Amino acid sequence: MNTVDRIKEMLETLKIFSETSNGVTRLPFTKEAELAVSYLKQKMEEAGLEVFVDASGAVHGIRRGISPRKIIIGSHYDSVKNGGAYDGIAGVVCAIEIARILKYETLFYTLEIIGFNDEEGVRFGTGFFSSKAFLGEWDIEKLKSQYDDKNISIYDAMKNWGLVPEQLINIVWQISKIRCFMEIHVEQGPVLEKEGVDLGIVNGIVGMRRYSIKIFGRADHAGTTPMNMRRDAMVAAAKVIEHIEMAAQKYLGSVATVGSCIVSPDTVNTVPERVEFSLDIRSINDDDLYAMEQDILIYLECVAQERNLTYEIQTKLEVEPAQMDKRLRAYLRDSILRLGYSSVSLNSGAGHDALPISRKVPTAMLFVPSKNGRSHCPEEYSKPENLAKAVQVVINTLKKINNEEDINNELS
């Protein structure tokens, strides 16, 4: 069995671990996630790695090198609801295959493969759970204050899954002991396929803001309450949501999405008393991200005052835009050229574990084309042949890093 076949086999098996038959639904701290972790552990062990699951639910495989300083490769194993079989998990599978190929080679740096937990943030509205844990950005109060739609907190979900939240402090990275982080990921967009290239080298990743917004009005009878006497939360939400679209269009390359909306009391003959909706805004430019955020929040305040309503905003996620490491990008580009593959450089409009990690650790990302640019849907697909090319590129890059000049400093 070759690399392409092994990648196909692992991805075909992993997509079975889903709550739904229509696409992949694998949320954090669930039975489906547990099955995926068990399978990943098995494959990591077969690749000759020392395997363990940490306090965040991330699964690790370690291959000791001459130096304890690490090169980390990984991506996430969770999914969105009714998503695809490639987002995140393809990068974990590729990382395992890299370790398998290098099983009997002498490495200077220790190689660590990680399957991150809850990058998507679908269940609790947060995201980057494991990667932020590695950076020491969670505390017990935060874990107890973030809930899913069944009113289960992250803290309780972790405990129900057999984890000890208080132990998160023990998995915070010692940054000086990490040489770099690399992530293989499907593009989730149309650029690479349109350009007809094998791979994409990521220049930067957009910054993100994610909020839960609640607008409060008053429930009244739909037939007996005159229009000019209503405090309709739904009409206000509709005006704000329309403005969100217009605000995003003011800033080139910026996007804004309202992907979830809950109306209460949710009956046909009652004026809505409360509307809760999500807001996700993204931009590669930090100034544009801030300006868009302020534009939307100021408009929300104006609508609330005009209509005698109140509102609450809960910040779920704040991550600044990030640039990938220039040296690692050059290494990837050189490896691609030497292997005879084609590539372009591009920014990522999606968030990845590489985004928060890049603030502390030299980081690089390699994209694989997505068929028709589709992602976060059952139609998501990337060719295993292109994933295998990404594997070979990263292997060559690893060898280059393991032979670089600053190894002399490690030995002194």
GROMACS .gro file of C-alpha atoms in nm:
model
  412
    1MET     CA    1   0.000   0.000   0.000
    2ASN     CA    2   0.143   0.340  -0.101
    3THR     CA    3   0.098   0.686   0.052
    4VAL     CA    4  -0.207   0.769  -0.161
    5ASP     CA    5  -0.381   0.445  -0.062
    6ARG     CA    6  -0.301   0.489   0.306
    7ILE     CA    7  -0.436   0.845   0.306
    8LYS     CA    8  -0.755   0.729   0.133
    9GLU     CA    9  -0.801   0.440   0.377
   10MET     CA   10  -0.758   0.658   0.685
   11LEU     CA   11  -0.994   0.928   0.559
   12GLU     CA   12  -1.257   0.673   0.457
   13THR     CA   13  -1.244   0.517   0.803
   14LEU     CA   14  -1.249   0.846   0.993
   15LYS     CA   15  -1.555   0.981   0.814
   16ILE     CA   16  -1.756   0.695   0.968
   17PHE     CA   17  -1.710   0.853   1.310
   18SER     CA   18  -1.992   1.101   1.261
   19GLU     CA   19  -2.314   1.187   1.441
   20THR     CA   20  -2.488   1.234   1.104
   21SER     CA   21  -2.499   1.035   0.781
   22ASN     CA   22  -2.532   1.352   0.571
   23GLY     CA   23  -2.177   1.484   0.593
   24VAL     CA   24  -1.947   1.457   0.893
   25THR     CA   25  -2.056   1.585   1.234
   26ARG     CA   26  -1.782   1.525   1.489
   27LEU     CA   27  -1.808   1.775   1.773
   28PRO     CA   28  -1.567   1.796   2.067
   29PHE     CA   29  -1.607   1.576   2.375
   30THR     CA   30  -1.853   1.338   2.207
   31LYS     CA   31  -1.864   0.966   2.137
   32GLU     CA   32  -1.773   1.033   1.773
   33ALA     CA   33  -1.467   1.233   1.878
   34GLU     CA   34  -1.366   0.951   2.114
   35LEU     CA   35  -1.383   0.698   1.830
   36ALA     CA   36  -1.174   0.924   1.606
   37VAL     CA   37  -0.911   0.970   1.877
   38SER     CA   38  -0.893   0.594   1.933
   39TYR     CA   39  -0.834   0.534   1.562
   40LEU     CA   40  -0.574   0.812   1.538
   41LYS     CA   41  -0.389   0.666   1.837
   42GLN     CA   42  -0.380   0.329   1.663
   43LYS     CA   43  -0.240   0.478   1.342
   44MET     CA   44   0.017   0.684   1.531
   45GLU     CA   45   0.136   0.373   1.715
   46GLU     CA   46   0.166   0.188   1.382
   47ALA     CA   47   0.385   0.476   1.261
   48GLY     CA   48   0.621   0.410   1.551
   49LEU     CA   49   0.520   0.704   1.768
   50GLU     CA   50   0.485   0.737   2.145
   51VAL     CA   51   0.117   0.823   2.186
   52PHE     CA   52  -0.091   1.001   2.450
   53VAL     CA   53  -0.402   1.220   2.485
   54ASP     CA   54  -0.357   1.544   2.678
   55ALA     CA   55  -0.588   1.738   2.910
   56SER     CA   56  -0.746   1.930   2.618
   57GLY     CA   57  -0.839   1.612   2.430
   58ALA     CA   58  -0.564   1.656   2.170
   59VAL     CA   59  -0.392   1.334   2.060
   60HIS     CA   60  -0.010   1.337   2.033
   61GLY     CA   61   0.245   1.111   1.869
   62ILE     CA   62   0.615   1.167   1.942
   63ARG     CA   63   0.927   1.046   1.764
   64ARG     CA   64   1.238   1.129   1.967
   65GLY     CA   65   1.524   1.303   1.790
   66ILE     CA   66   1.879   1.384   1.894
   67SER     CA   67   1.752   1.715   2.036
   68PRO     CA   68   1.447   1.742   2.265
   69ARG     CA   69   1.352   2.059   2.075
   70LYS     CA   70   1.046   1.983   1.863
   71ILE     CA   71   0.912   2.026   1.514
   72ILE     CA   72   0.535   1.996   1.546
   73ILE     CA   73   0.303   1.899   1.260
   74GLY     CA   74  -0.072   1.871   1.294
   75SER     CA   75  -0.427   1.988   1.240
   76HIS     CA   76  -0.767   1.926   1.400
   77TYR     CA   77  -0.989   1.618   1.412
   78ASP     CA   78  -1.324   1.786   1.497
   79SER     CA   79  -1.569   1.905   1.232
   80VAL     CA   80  -1.856   2.145   1.178
   81LYS     CA   81  -2.213   2.013   1.165
   82ASN     CA   82  -2.279   1.820   0.842
   83GLY     CA   83  -1.931   1.910   0.721
   84GLY     CA   84  -1.681   1.730   0.502
   85ALA     CA   85  -1.438   1.443   0.547
   86TYR     CA   86  -1.123   1.650   0.477
   87ASP     CA   87  -1.130   1.975   0.676
   88GLY     CA   88  -0.868   1.942   0.948
   89ILE     CA   89  -0.857   1.565   0.959
   90ALA     CA   90  -0.674   1.544   0.624
   91GLY     CA   91  -0.388   1.736   0.786
   92VAL     CA   92  -0.377   1.495   1.079
   93VAL     CA   93  -0.373   1.196   0.843
   94CYS     CA   94  -0.093   1.354   0.637
   95ALA     CA   95   0.109   1.419   0.953
   96ILE     CA   96   0.078   1.053   1.055
   97GLU     CA   97   0.190   0.945   0.708
   98ILE     CA   98   0.492   1.177   0.735
   99ALA     CA   99   0.587   1.011   1.063
  100ARG     CA  100   0.543   0.665   0.911
  101ILE     CA  101   0.773   0.745   0.618
  102LEU     CA  102   1.037   0.885   0.854
  103LYS     CA  103   1.001   0.596   1.100
  104TYR     CA  104   1.354   0.462   1.056
  105GLU     CA  105   1.535   0.786   0.972
  106THR     CA  106   1.760   0.966   1.218
  107LEU     CA  107   1.619   1.310   1.301
  108PHE     CA  108   1.795   1.589   1.481
  109TYR     CA  109   1.478   1.756   1.608
  110THR     CA  110   1.210   1.558   1.791
  111LEU     CA  111   0.903   1.515   1.570
  112GLU     CA  112   0.561   1.560   1.730
  113ILE     CA  113   0.232   1.492   1.552
  114ILE     CA  114  -0.083   1.648   1.702
  115GLY     CA  115  -0.452   1.601   1.631
  116PHE     CA  116  -0.599   1.918   1.784
  117ASN     CA  117  -0.939   1.922   1.954
  118ASP     CA  118  -1.219   2.174   1.888
  119GLU     CA  119  -1.057   2.405   1.636
  120GLU     CA  120  -1.394   2.478   1.477
  121GLY     CA  121  -1.567   2.612   1.788
  122VAL     CA  122  -1.908   2.493   1.667
  123ARG     CA  123  -2.029   2.339   1.991
  124PHE     CA  124  -1.935   2.619   2.231
  125GLY     CA  125  -1.887   2.909   1.989
  126THR     CA  126  -1.522   2.952   2.086
  127GLY     CA  127  -1.266   2.767   1.871
  128PHE     CA  128  -0.893   2.685   1.878
  129PHE     CA  129  -0.944   2.497   2.205
  130SER     CA  130  -0.630   2.284   2.210
  131SER     CA  131  -0.405   2.540   2.044
  132LYS     CA  132  -0.511   2.810   2.291
  133ALA     CA  133  -0.458   2.564   2.576
  134PHE     CA  134  -0.101   2.512   2.456
  135LEU     CA  135  -0.054   2.889   2.476
  136GLY     CA  136  -0.200   2.910   2.828
  137GLU     CA  137  -0.508   3.107   2.723
  138TRP     CA  138  -0.774   2.909   2.913
  139ASP     CA  139  -0.863   2.930   3.279
  140ILE     CA  140  -1.127   2.752   3.485
  141GLU     CA  141  -1.358   3.054   3.491
  142LYS     CA  142  -1.364   3.069   3.110
  143LEU     CA  143  -1.428   2.696   3.086
  144LYS     CA  144  -1.727   2.728   3.318
  145SER     CA  145  -1.875   3.031   3.137
  146GLN     CA  146  -1.897   2.893   2.781
  147TYR     CA  147  -2.199   2.673   2.706
  148ASP     CA  148  -2.335   2.464   2.421
  149ASP     CA  149  -2.700   2.464   2.308
  150LYS     CA  150  -2.784   2.206   2.577
  151ASN     CA  151  -2.648   2.435   2.849
  152ILE     CA  152  -2.342   2.215   2.908
  153SER     CA  153  -2.026   2.410   2.984
  154ILE     CA  154  -1.685   2.330   2.838
  155TYR     CA  155  -1.576   2.245   3.192
  156ASP     CA  156  -1.852   1.987   3.240
  157ALA     CA  157  -1.811   1.847   2.887
  158MET     CA  158  -1.443   1.786   2.957
  159LYS     CA  159  -1.519   1.609   3.285
  160ASN     CA  160  -1.790   1.398   3.120
  161TRP     CA  161  -1.528   1.293   2.864
  162GLY     CA  162  -1.292   1.180   3.138
  163LEU     CA  163  -1.061   1.482   3.130
  164VAL     CA  164  -0.947   1.695   3.423
  165PRO     CA  165  -0.985   2.066   3.332
  166GLU     CA  166  -0.750   2.174   3.610
  167GLN     CA  167  -0.469   1.989   3.433
  168LEU     CA  168  -0.473   2.223   3.132
  169ILE     CA  169  -0.205   2.425   3.305
  170ASN     CA  170   0.027   2.125   3.267
  171ILE     CA  171   0.015   2.122   2.886
  172VAL     CA  172   0.121   2.484   2.823
  173TRP     CA  173   0.409   2.481   2.576
  174GLN     CA  174   0.763   2.582   2.666
  175ILE     CA  175   0.813   2.793   2.355
  176SER     CA  176   1.193   2.774   2.366
  177LYS     CA  177   1.166   2.397   2.315
  178ILE     CA  178   0.976   2.428   1.985
  179ARG     CA  179   1.159   2.486   1.657
  180CYS     CA  180   0.849   2.536   1.443
  181PHE     CA  181   0.492   2.431   1.364
  182MET     CA  182   0.359   2.323   1.023
  183GLU     CA  183   0.003   2.245   0.917
  184ILE     CA  184  -0.124   2.078   0.601
  185HIS     CA  185  -0.485   2.173   0.528
  186VAL     CA  186  -0.735   2.166   0.244
  187GLU     CA  187  -0.775   2.514   0.096
  188GLN     CA  188  -1.154   2.537   0.149
  189GLY     CA  189  -1.172   2.782  -0.140
  190PRO     CA  190  -1.151   2.789  -0.523
  191VAL     CA  191  -0.814   2.957  -0.589
  192LEU     CA  192  -0.580   2.658  -0.623
  193GLU     CA  193  -0.816   2.457  -0.843
  194LYS     CA  194  -0.881   2.762  -1.064
  195GLU     CA  195  -0.506   2.822  -1.100
  196GLY     CA  196  -0.452   2.455  -1.183
  197VAL     CA  197  -0.170   2.413  -0.930
  198ASP     CA  198  -0.081   2.127  -0.698
  199LEU     CA  199  -0.036   2.319  -0.374
  200GLY     CA  200  -0.063   2.659  -0.205
  201ILE     CA  201   0.184   2.827   0.030
  202VAL     CA  202   0.001   3.038   0.286
  203ASN     CA  203   0.132   3.393   0.334
  204GLY     CA  204  -0.105   3.498   0.612
  205ILE     CA  205  -0.426   3.407   0.794
  206VAL     CA  206  -0.717   3.641   0.857
  207GLY     CA  207  -0.793   3.777   1.201
  208MET     CA  208  -1.129   3.681   1.347
  209ARG     CA  209  -1.393   3.814   1.584
  210ARG     CA  210  -1.684   3.596   1.691
  211TYR     CA  211  -1.978   3.722   1.899
  212SER     CA  212  -2.313   3.612   2.036
  213ILE     CA  213  -2.557   3.904   2.013
  214LYS     CA  214  -2.892   3.912   2.195
  215ILE     CA  215  -3.157   4.177   2.124
  216PHE     CA  216  -3.440   4.214   2.377
  217GLY     CA  217  -3.782   4.362   2.302
  218ARG     CA  218  -4.129   4.277   2.432
  219ALA     CA  219  -4.362   3.991   2.348
  220ASP     CA  220  -4.707   4.114   2.241
  221HIS     CA  221  -5.008   3.987   2.051
  222ALA     CA  222  -4.941   3.988   1.676
  223GLY     CA  223  -5.296   4.095   1.593
  224THR     CA  224  -5.378   4.356   1.855
  225THR     CA  225  -5.051   4.547   1.891
  226PRO     CA  226  -5.025   4.844   1.648
  227MET     CA  227  -4.707   4.863   1.443
  228ASN     CA  228  -4.601   5.193   1.599
  229MET     CA  229  -4.628   5.049   1.951
  230ARG     CA  230  -4.419   4.737   1.901
  231ARG     CA  231  -4.079   4.657   2.049
  232ASP     CA  232  -4.001   4.388   1.793
  233ALA     CA  233  -3.663   4.224   1.848
  234MET     CA  234  -3.680   4.041   1.514
  235VAL     CA  235  -3.718   4.354   1.301
  236ALA     CA  236  -3.424   4.511   1.483
  237ALA     CA  237  -3.213   4.200   1.429
  238ALA     CA  238  -3.303   4.198   1.059
  239LYS     CA  239  -3.190   4.560   1.021
  240VAL     CA  240  -2.862   4.487   1.199
  241ILE     CA  241  -2.797   4.173   0.995
  242GLU     CA  242  -2.855   4.363   0.671
  243HIS     CA  243  -2.611   4.630   0.789
  244ILE     CA  244  -2.352   4.363   0.873
  245GLU     CA  245  -2.342   4.262   0.506
  246MET     CA  246  -2.301   4.623   0.394
  247ALA     CA  247  -2.030   4.689   0.654
  248ALA     CA  248  -1.820   4.397   0.531
  249GLN     CA  249  -1.843   4.520   0.171
  250LYS     CA  250  -1.672   4.847   0.265
  251TYR     CA  251  -1.341   4.673   0.336
  252LEU     CA  252  -1.165   4.484   0.058
  253GLY     CA  253  -1.106   4.120   0.145
  254SER     CA  254  -1.314   4.136   0.463
  255VAL     CA  255  -1.613   3.911   0.531
  256ALA     CA  256  -1.895   3.896   0.785
  257THR     CA  257  -2.139   3.613   0.851
  258VAL     CA  258  -2.448   3.557   1.063
  259GLY     CA  259  -2.472   3.179   1.065
  260SER     CA  260  -2.708   3.113   1.356
  261CYS     CA  261  -3.029   3.284   1.466
  262ILE     CA  262  -3.274   3.191   1.745
  263VAL     CA  263  -3.607   3.370   1.786
  264SER     CA  264  -3.812   3.365   2.107
  265PRO     CA  265  -4.090   3.282   2.176
  266ASP     CA  266  -4.084   3.149   1.818
  267THR     CA  267  -4.459   3.145   1.753
  268VAL     CA  268  -4.646   3.274   1.448
  269ASN     CA  269  -4.882   3.502   1.640
  270THR     CA  270  -4.648   3.669   1.889
  271VAL     CA  271  -4.423   3.971   1.840
  272PRO     CA  272  -4.068   3.838   1.899
  273GLU     CA  273  -3.935   3.924   2.244
  274ARG     CA  274  -3.577   3.810   2.197
  275VAL     CA  275  -3.344   3.729   1.909
  276GLU     CA  276  -3.001   3.575   1.955
  277PHE     CA  277  -2.766   3.553   1.658
  278SER     CA  278  -2.401   3.483   1.590
  279LEU     CA  279  -2.160   3.724   1.424
  280ASP     CA  280  -1.834   3.614   1.261
  281ILE     CA  281  -1.613   3.882   1.103
  282ARG     CA  282  -1.274   3.830   0.939
  283SER     CA  283  -1.003   4.032   0.766
  284ILE     CA  284  -0.635   3.997   0.684
  285ASN     CA  285  -0.596   4.366   0.775
  286ASP     CA  286  -0.611   4.443   1.148
  287ASP     CA  287  -0.726   4.804   1.097
  288ASP     CA  288  -1.009   4.693   0.868
  289LEU     CA  289  -1.114   4.428   1.118
  290TYR     CA  290  -1.139   4.686   1.395
  291ALA     CA  291  -1.319   4.940   1.174
  292MET     CA  292  -1.574   4.682   1.059
  293GLU     CA  293  -1.633   4.571   1.418
  294GLN     CA  294  -1.694   4.930   1.535
  295ASP     CA  295  -1.920   5.005   1.237
  296ILE     CA  296  -2.146   4.712   1.325
  297LEU     CA  297  -2.154   4.775   1.701
  298ILE     CA  298  -2.233   5.146   1.659
  299TYR     CA  299  -2.520   5.062   1.423
  300LEU     CA  300  -2.654   4.806   1.672
  301GLU     CA  301  -2.658   5.073   1.944
  302CYS     CA  302  -2.843   5.316   1.715
  303VAL     CA  303  -3.111   5.059   1.625
  304ALA     CA  304  -3.161   4.966   1.989
  305GLN     CA  305  -3.207   5.329   2.095
  306GLU     CA  306  -3.438   5.409   1.805
  307ARG     CA  307  -3.667   5.114   1.884
  308ASN     CA  308  -3.649   5.123   2.266
  309LEU     CA  309  -3.472   4.787   2.287
  310THR     CA  310  -3.181   4.652   2.487
  311TYR     CA  311  -2.905   4.416   2.384
  312GLU     CA  312  -2.616   4.206   2.512
  313ILE     CA  313  -2.292   4.112   2.337
  314GLN     CA  314  -2.072   3.821   2.438
  315THR     CA  315  -1.730   3.796   2.279
  316LYS     CA  316  -1.663   3.432   2.189
  317LEU     CA  317  -1.337   3.463   2.000
  318GLU     CA  318  -1.074   3.729   1.925
  319VAL     CA  319  -0.770   3.643   1.715
  320GLU     CA  320  -0.550   3.892   1.531
  321PRO     CA  321  -0.435   3.839   1.169
  322ALA     CA  322  -0.107   3.651   1.137
  323GLN     CA  323   0.177   3.621   0.888
  324MET     CA  324   0.349   3.289   0.830
  325ASP     CA  325   0.724   3.255   0.886
  326LYS     CA  326   0.925   3.377   0.583
  327ARG     CA  327   1.203   3.122   0.622
  328LEU     CA  328   0.964   2.828   0.643
  329ARG     CA  329   0.770   2.957   0.343
  330ALA     CA  330   1.096   2.970   0.146
  331TYR     CA  331   1.176   2.613   0.252
  332LEU     CA  332   0.833   2.495   0.134
  333ARG     CA  333   0.871   2.679  -0.197
  334ASP     CA  334   1.215   2.527  -0.256
  335SER     CA  335   1.086   2.177  -0.177
  336ILE     CA  336   0.795   2.220  -0.418
  337LEU     CA  337   1.026   2.331  -0.698
  338ARG     CA  338   1.272   2.046  -0.639
  339LEU     CA  339   0.990   1.792  -0.653
  340GLY     CA  340   0.859   1.940  -0.978
  341TYR     CA  341   0.522   2.043  -0.836
  342SER     CA  342   0.339   2.370  -0.901
  343SER     CA  343   0.217   2.621  -0.643
  344VAL     CA  344   0.095   2.973  -0.575
  345SER     CA  345   0.109   3.185  -0.261
  346LEU     CA  346  -0.216   3.304  -0.104
  347ASN     CA  347  -0.380   3.421   0.217
  348SER     CA  348  -0.618   3.204   0.417
  349GLY     CA  349  -0.969   3.333   0.475
  350ALA     CA  350  -1.035   3.049   0.719
  351GLY     CA  351  -0.903   3.026   1.072
  352HIS     CA  352  -0.666   2.742   1.160
  353ASP     CA  353  -0.473   2.625   1.466
  354ALA     CA  354  -0.172   2.779   1.291
  355LEU     CA  355  -0.328   3.123   1.354
  356PRO     CA  356  -0.291   3.150   1.734
  357ILE     CA  357   0.023   2.935   1.734
  358SER     CA  358   0.200   3.168   1.489
  359ARG     CA  359   0.202   3.444   1.753
  360LYS     CA  360   0.457   3.246   1.955
  361VAL     CA  361   0.614   2.985   1.724
  362PRO     CA  362   0.756   3.005   1.367
  363THR     CA  363   0.468   2.865   1.163
  364ALA     CA  364   0.392   2.758   0.805
  365MET     CA  365   0.086   2.624   0.626
  366LEU     CA  366   0.053   2.425   0.306
  367PHE     CA  367  -0.281   2.415   0.124
  368VAL     CA  368  -0.417   2.137  -0.097
  369PRO     CA  369  -0.680   2.222  -0.366
  370SER     CA  370  -1.048   2.178  -0.278
  371LYS     CA  371  -1.282   2.049  -0.549
  372ASN     CA  372  -1.505   2.336  -0.668
  373GLY     CA  373  -1.380   2.532  -0.366
  374ARG     CA  374  -1.636   2.356  -0.147
  375SER     CA  375  -1.590   2.308   0.228
  376HIS     CA  376  -1.795   2.280   0.548
  377CYS     CA  377  -2.037   2.067   0.348
  378PRO     CA  378  -2.074   1.698   0.249
  379GLU     CA  379  -1.940   1.778  -0.101
  380GLU     CA  380  -1.598   1.873   0.038
  381TYR     CA  381  -1.323   1.681  -0.146
  382SER     CA  382  -0.949   1.698  -0.210
  383LYS     CA  383  -0.755   1.451  -0.420
  384PRO     CA  384  -0.547   1.205  -0.215
  385GLU     CA  385  -0.279   1.243  -0.483
  386ASN     CA  386  -0.243   1.612  -0.392
  387LEU     CA  387  -0.240   1.529  -0.022
  388ALA     CA  388   0.042   1.284  -0.094
  389LYS     CA  389   0.232   1.563  -0.269
  390ALA     CA  390   0.190   1.780   0.040
  391VAL     CA  391   0.329   1.495   0.250
  392GLN     CA  392   0.640   1.474   0.034
  393VAL     CA  393   0.691   1.851   0.037
  394VAL     CA  394   0.677   1.864   0.416
  395ILE     CA  395   0.912   1.566   0.446
  396ASN     CA  396   1.167   1.745   0.226
  397THR     CA  397   1.117   2.062   0.428
  398LEU     CA  398   1.169   1.870   0.753
  399LYS     CA  399   1.496   1.733   0.621
  400LYS     CA  400   1.603   2.085   0.525
  401ILE     CA  401   1.521   2.215   0.875
  402ASN     CA  402   1.702   1.920   1.033
  403ASN     CA  403   2.013   2.011   0.833
  404GLU     CA  404   2.003   2.388   0.876
  405GLU     CA  405   2.297   2.585   1.009
  406ASP     CA  406   2.153   2.670   1.350
  407ILE     CA  407   2.176   2.304   1.452
  408ASN     CA  408   2.535   2.385   1.546
  409ASN     CA  409   2.396   2.615   1.813
  410GLU     CA  410   2.176   2.333   1.945
  411LEU     CA  411   2.482   2.113   1.994
  412SER     CA  412   2.700   2.375   2.164
   0.00000   0.00000   0.00000
